[in-house]
Amino acid sequence: MPIQSTRLAICPGSFDPLTLGHVAIISRALSLFDRVVIAVSVNIRKQPLFTLDERAAMIRASFPGETRIEVEQLTGLLAEWGRTRGAVAIVKGLRAASDFEYELQMAQMNRHLNPELDTLFLPTEAGNSFVSSSLVKEVAALGGDVQALVPPHVHAVLMVRLAERAASALRAMPEVAESGA
Ligand code: PNS
């Protein structure tokens, strides 16, 4: 009789916000592993637009009814967290050679910290190779159309948040604050 074991992979990232590039990688991880935990993580190099709660909620809404996916928030070390969850792999998308250096360094550090947790790189589909959360935010903030790059509910929330940010930046300008507008 075959030995049954559940193979768990982690898809970590800032997901600020989730893009269709992320959705494609998570879906492919699901076809390779039994279960996938999406670890919505703090990246100390980045200043997020959305809270961890907001980012996790947007991800959950993108995989309705998918029982093999869990979404969790990660504020500590990924390698240690993976150990406690019994994960066997970290799955990450690679868009271009420019991603590779940083991703390789993280993969090697994670392996140093937890040799039982390997990293698997999946090349993104060509159509997603230019898609990043940072560029989506930048383009949307400048009025560009990013509708085709993120799930519809993410697009709606992104538009609201950017409008809020723009309004609060305007209120913070001395001449606007003084006028009471
Ligand atoms: O989407 P990102 O921002 O490129 O993902 C980077 C992320 C969140 C995966 C990375 O910063 C991370 O693993 N953060 C968790 C804290 C940690 O373990 N840091 C050491 C990484 S070797």
CSV table of C-alpha atoms and ligand atoms in Angstrom, one decimal:
chain,number,residue,atom,x,y,z
A,1,MET,CA,0.0,0.0,0.0
A,2,PRO,CA,1.5,3.4,-0.9
A,3,ILE,CA,2.5,5.6,2.0
A,4,GLN,CA,0.2,8.6,2.3
A,5,SER,CA,1.7,12.0,3.2
A,6,THR,CA,0.6,15.5,2.8
A,7,ARG,CA,3.1,17.7,1.1
A,8,LEU,CA,2.8,21.3,2.1
A,9,ALA,CA,4.3,24.3,0.3
A,10,ILE,CA,4.6,27.9,1.3
A,11,CYS,CA,4.1,30.8,-1.1
A,12,PRO,CA,5.5,33.7,0.8
A,13,GLY,CA,5.4,37.4,-0.3
A,14,SER,CA,4.4,40.9,0.6
A,15,PHE,CA,1.4,40.7,-1.8
A,16,ASP,CA,1.0,44.4,-1.5
A,17,PRO,CA,-1.3,43.9,-3.3
A,18,LEU,CA,-1.9,40.5,-4.9
A,19,THR,CA,-1.5,40.5,-8.7
A,20,LEU,CA,-2.6,38.0,-11.3
A,21,GLY,CA,1.1,37.0,-11.5
A,22,HIS,CA,0.9,35.9,-7.9
A,23,VAL,CA,-2.4,34.1,-8.6
A,24,ALA,CA,-0.8,32.1,-11.4
A,25,ILE,CA,2.1,31.0,-9.3
A,26,ILE,CA,-0.1,30.0,-6.4
A,27,SER,CA,-2.3,28.0,-8.7
A,28,ARG,CA,0.7,26.2,-10.2
A,29,ALA,CA,2.0,25.5,-6.6
A,30,LEU,CA,-1.4,23.9,-5.9
A,31,SER,CA,-1.0,21.6,-8.8
A,32,LEU,CA,2.4,20.4,-7.5
A,33,PHE,CA,1.6,20.1,-3.8
A,34,ASP,CA,-1.2,18.8,-1.7
A,35,ARG,CA,-1.7,22.0,0.3
A,36,VAL,CA,-0.4,25.6,0.0
A,37,VAL,CA,0.0,28.1,2.8
A,38,ILE,CA,0.2,31.6,1.5
A,39,ALA,CA,2.4,33.5,4.0
A,40,VAL,CA,1.6,37.2,3.8
A,41,SER,CA,4.9,38.5,5.1
A,42,VAL,CA,6.5,41.6,6.4
A,43,ASN,CA,9.3,42.7,4.1
A,44,ILE,CA,11.5,45.2,6.1
A,45,ARG,CA,12.7,46.7,2.9
A,46,LYS,CA,9.3,47.8,1.8
A,47,GLN,CA,6.7,50.4,3.1
A,48,PRO,CA,3.3,48.7,2.5
A,49,LEU,CA,0.1,50.4,1.1
A,50,PHE,CA,-2.1,47.7,2.8
A,51,THR,CA,-2.1,46.2,6.2
A,52,LEU,CA,-1.3,42.5,6.6
A,53,ASP,CA,-5.0,41.9,7.4
A,54,GLU,CA,-6.1,43.7,4.3
A,55,ARG,CA,-3.6,41.8,2.1
A,56,ALA,CA,-4.7,38.5,3.6
A,57,ALA,CA,-8.4,39.3,3.0
A,58,MET,CA,-7.7,40.1,-0.6
A,59,ILE,CA,-5.9,36.8,-1.1
A,60,ARG,CA,-8.7,34.8,0.5
A,61,ALA,CA,-11.2,36.4,-1.7
A,62,SER,CA,-9.2,35.4,-4.8
A,63,PHE,CA,-9.5,31.7,-4.0
A,64,PRO,CA,-13.1,31.2,-3.0
A,65,GLY,CA,-13.9,27.6,-2.0
A,66,GLU,CA,-10.3,26.4,-2.5
A,67,THR,CA,-9.9,24.2,0.6
A,68,ARG,CA,-6.3,23.3,-0.1
A,69,ILE,CA,-5.2,26.9,0.5
A,70,GLU,CA,-4.6,28.7,3.8
A,71,VAL,CA,-3.7,32.3,4.1
A,72,GLU,CA,-1.6,33.3,7.1
A,73,GLN,CA,0.2,36.3,8.3
A,74,LEU,CA,4.0,36.0,8.9
A,75,THR,CA,5.7,38.5,11.1
A,76,GLY,CA,8.7,36.4,12.0
A,77,LEU,CA,11.3,34.3,10.2
A,78,LEU,CA,10.0,32.3,7.2
A,79,ALA,CA,12.4,29.4,7.7
A,80,GLU,CA,11.4,28.9,11.3
A,81,TRP,CA,7.7,29.2,10.6
A,82,GLY,CA,8.1,26.6,7.8
A,83,ARG,CA,9.6,24.2,10.3
A,84,THR,CA,6.7,24.5,12.7
A,85,ARG,CA,4.2,24.0,9.8
A,86,GLY,CA,6.2,21.0,8.5
A,87,ALA,CA,6.4,22.6,5.0
A,88,VAL,CA,8.7,20.9,2.5
A,89,ALA,CA,9.0,23.8,0.0
A,90,ILE,CA,8.9,27.5,-0.6
A,91,VAL,CA,7.5,28.3,-4.0
A,92,LYS,CA,8.4,31.6,-5.7
A,93,GLY,CA,7.9,33.0,-9.1
A,94,LEU,CA,10.9,34.2,-11.1
A,95,ARG,CA,10.0,36.9,-13.6
A,96,ALA,CA,13.4,37.7,-15.1
A,97,ALA,CA,17.1,37.3,-14.5
A,98,SER,CA,17.0,40.5,-12.4
A,99,ASP,CA,14.8,38.7,-9.8
A,100,PHE,CA,17.3,35.8,-9.6
A,101,GLU,CA,20.1,37.3,-7.5
A,102,TYR,CA,17.9,38.4,-4.6
A,103,GLU,CA,15.8,35.3,-4.7
A,104,LEU,CA,18.8,33.0,-4.8
A,105,GLN,CA,20.3,34.8,-1.8
A,106,MET,CA,17.0,34.4,0.1
A,107,ALA,CA,16.7,30.7,-0.9
A,108,GLN,CA,20.2,30.0,0.3
A,109,MET,CA,19.7,31.8,3.6
A,110,ASN,CA,16.4,29.9,4.1
A,111,ARG,CA,18.1,26.6,3.4
A,112,HIS,CA,21.0,27.6,5.8
A,113,LEU,CA,18.4,28.2,8.5
A,114,ASN,CA,16.2,25.2,7.7
A,115,PRO,CA,17.8,22.5,5.5
A,116,GLU,CA,14.5,20.6,5.3
A,117,LEU,CA,12.8,23.5,3.5
A,118,ASP,CA,13.8,23.8,-0.1
A,119,THR,CA,13.0,26.6,-2.5
A,120,LEU,CA,11.4,25.9,-5.9
A,121,PHE,CA,11.5,28.7,-8.5
A,122,LEU,CA,8.7,28.7,-11.1
A,123,PRO,CA,9.3,30.8,-14.2
A,124,THR,CA,6.4,33.2,-14.7
A,125,GLU,CA,4.4,33.1,-17.8
A,126,ALA,CA,5.7,35.5,-20.4
A,127,GLY,CA,2.5,37.6,-20.2
A,128,ASN,CA,3.1,38.2,-16.5
A,129,SER,CA,6.9,38.9,-16.5
A,130,PHE,CA,6.4,42.6,-16.3
A,131,VAL,CA,3.8,42.5,-13.5
A,132,SER,CA,4.9,43.5,-10.0
A,133,SER,CA,2.9,44.9,-7.0
A,134,SER,CA,5.2,47.9,-6.9
A,135,LEU,CA,4.7,48.8,-10.5
A,136,VAL,CA,1.0,48.2,-10.3
A,137,LYS,CA,0.8,50.7,-7.4
A,138,GLU,CA,3.0,53.2,-9.2
A,139,VAL,CA,1.1,53.1,-12.4
A,140,ALA,CA,-2.3,53.1,-10.7
A,141,ALA,CA,-1.3,56.1,-8.6
A,142,LEU,CA,-0.4,58.0,-11.7
A,143,GLY,CA,-3.8,57.2,-13.4
A,144,GLY,CA,-2.7,54.3,-15.5
A,145,ASP,CA,-5.0,51.3,-16.2
A,146,VAL,CA,-4.0,48.3,-14.2
A,147,GLN,CA,-7.3,46.5,-14.4
A,148,ALA,CA,-5.9,43.6,-16.4
A,149,LEU,CA,-3.1,42.9,-13.9
A,150,VAL,CA,-5.0,42.3,-10.7
A,151,PRO,CA,-8.2,40.5,-9.6
A,152,PRO,CA,-11.3,42.7,-9.9
A,153,HIS,CA,-11.8,43.1,-6.1
A,154,VAL,CA,-8.1,44.0,-5.7
A,155,HIS,CA,-8.5,46.7,-8.3
A,156,ALA,CA,-11.5,48.1,-6.5
A,157,VAL,CA,-9.8,48.2,-3.2
A,158,LEU,CA,-6.6,49.7,-4.7
A,159,MET,CA,-8.5,52.5,-6.3
A,160,VAL,CA,-10.2,53.4,-3.0
A,161,ARG,CA,-6.9,53.3,-1.0
A,162,LEU,CA,-5.0,55.4,-3.6
A,163,ALA,CA,-7.9,58.0,-3.5
A,164,GLU,CA,-7.7,58.0,0.3
A,165,ARG,CA,-3.9,58.5,0.2
A,166,ALA,CA,-4.2,61.3,-2.4
A,167,ALA,CA,-6.9,63.1,-0.3
A,168,SER,CA,-4.9,62.8,2.9
A,169,ALA,CA,-1.7,64.1,1.1
A,170,LEU,CA,-3.8,67.1,-0.1
A,171,ARG,CA,-5.1,67.8,3.4
A,172,ALA,CA,-1.5,67.8,4.7
A,173,MET,CA,-0.5,70.6,2.4
A,174,PRO,CA,-0.3,73.8,4.5
A,175,GLU,CA,-2.4,76.0,2.2
A,176,VAL,CA,-5.2,73.3,2.0
A,177,ALA,CA,-5.1,72.7,5.7
A,178,GLU,CA,-5.4,76.5,6.4
A,179,SER,CA,-8.3,76.9,4.0
A,180,GLY,CA,-10.2,74.2,5.9
A,181,ALA,CA,-11.1,72.4,2.6
B,1,PNS,O1,7.1,39.7,-2.2
B,1,PNS,P1,8.4,40.0,-1.6
B,1,PNS,O2,8.4,41.3,-0.8
B,1,PNS,O3,9.6,40.0,-2.6
B,1,PNS,O4,8.7,38.8,-0.6
B,1,PNS,C1,9.9,38.8,0.3
B,1,PNS,C2,9.5,37.9,1.5
B,1,PNS,C3,8.3,38.5,2.2
B,1,PNS,C4,9.3,36.5,1.0
B,1,PNS,C5,10.8,38.0,2.4
B,1,PNS,O5,11.1,39.3,2.8
B,1,PNS,C6,10.6,37.1,3.6
B,1,PNS,O6,10.8,35.9,3.6
B,1,PNS,N1,10.2,37.8,4.8
B,1,PNS,C7,9.9,37.0,6.0
B,1,PNS,C8,11.1,37.3,7.0
B,1,PNS,C9,12.3,36.5,6.7
B,1,PNS,O7,12.3,35.3,6.9
B,1,PNS,N2,13.4,37.1,6.2
B,1,PNS,C10,14.6,36.5,5.8
B,1,PNS,C11,14.5,36.0,4.4
B,1,PNS,S1,15.9,35.1,3.9
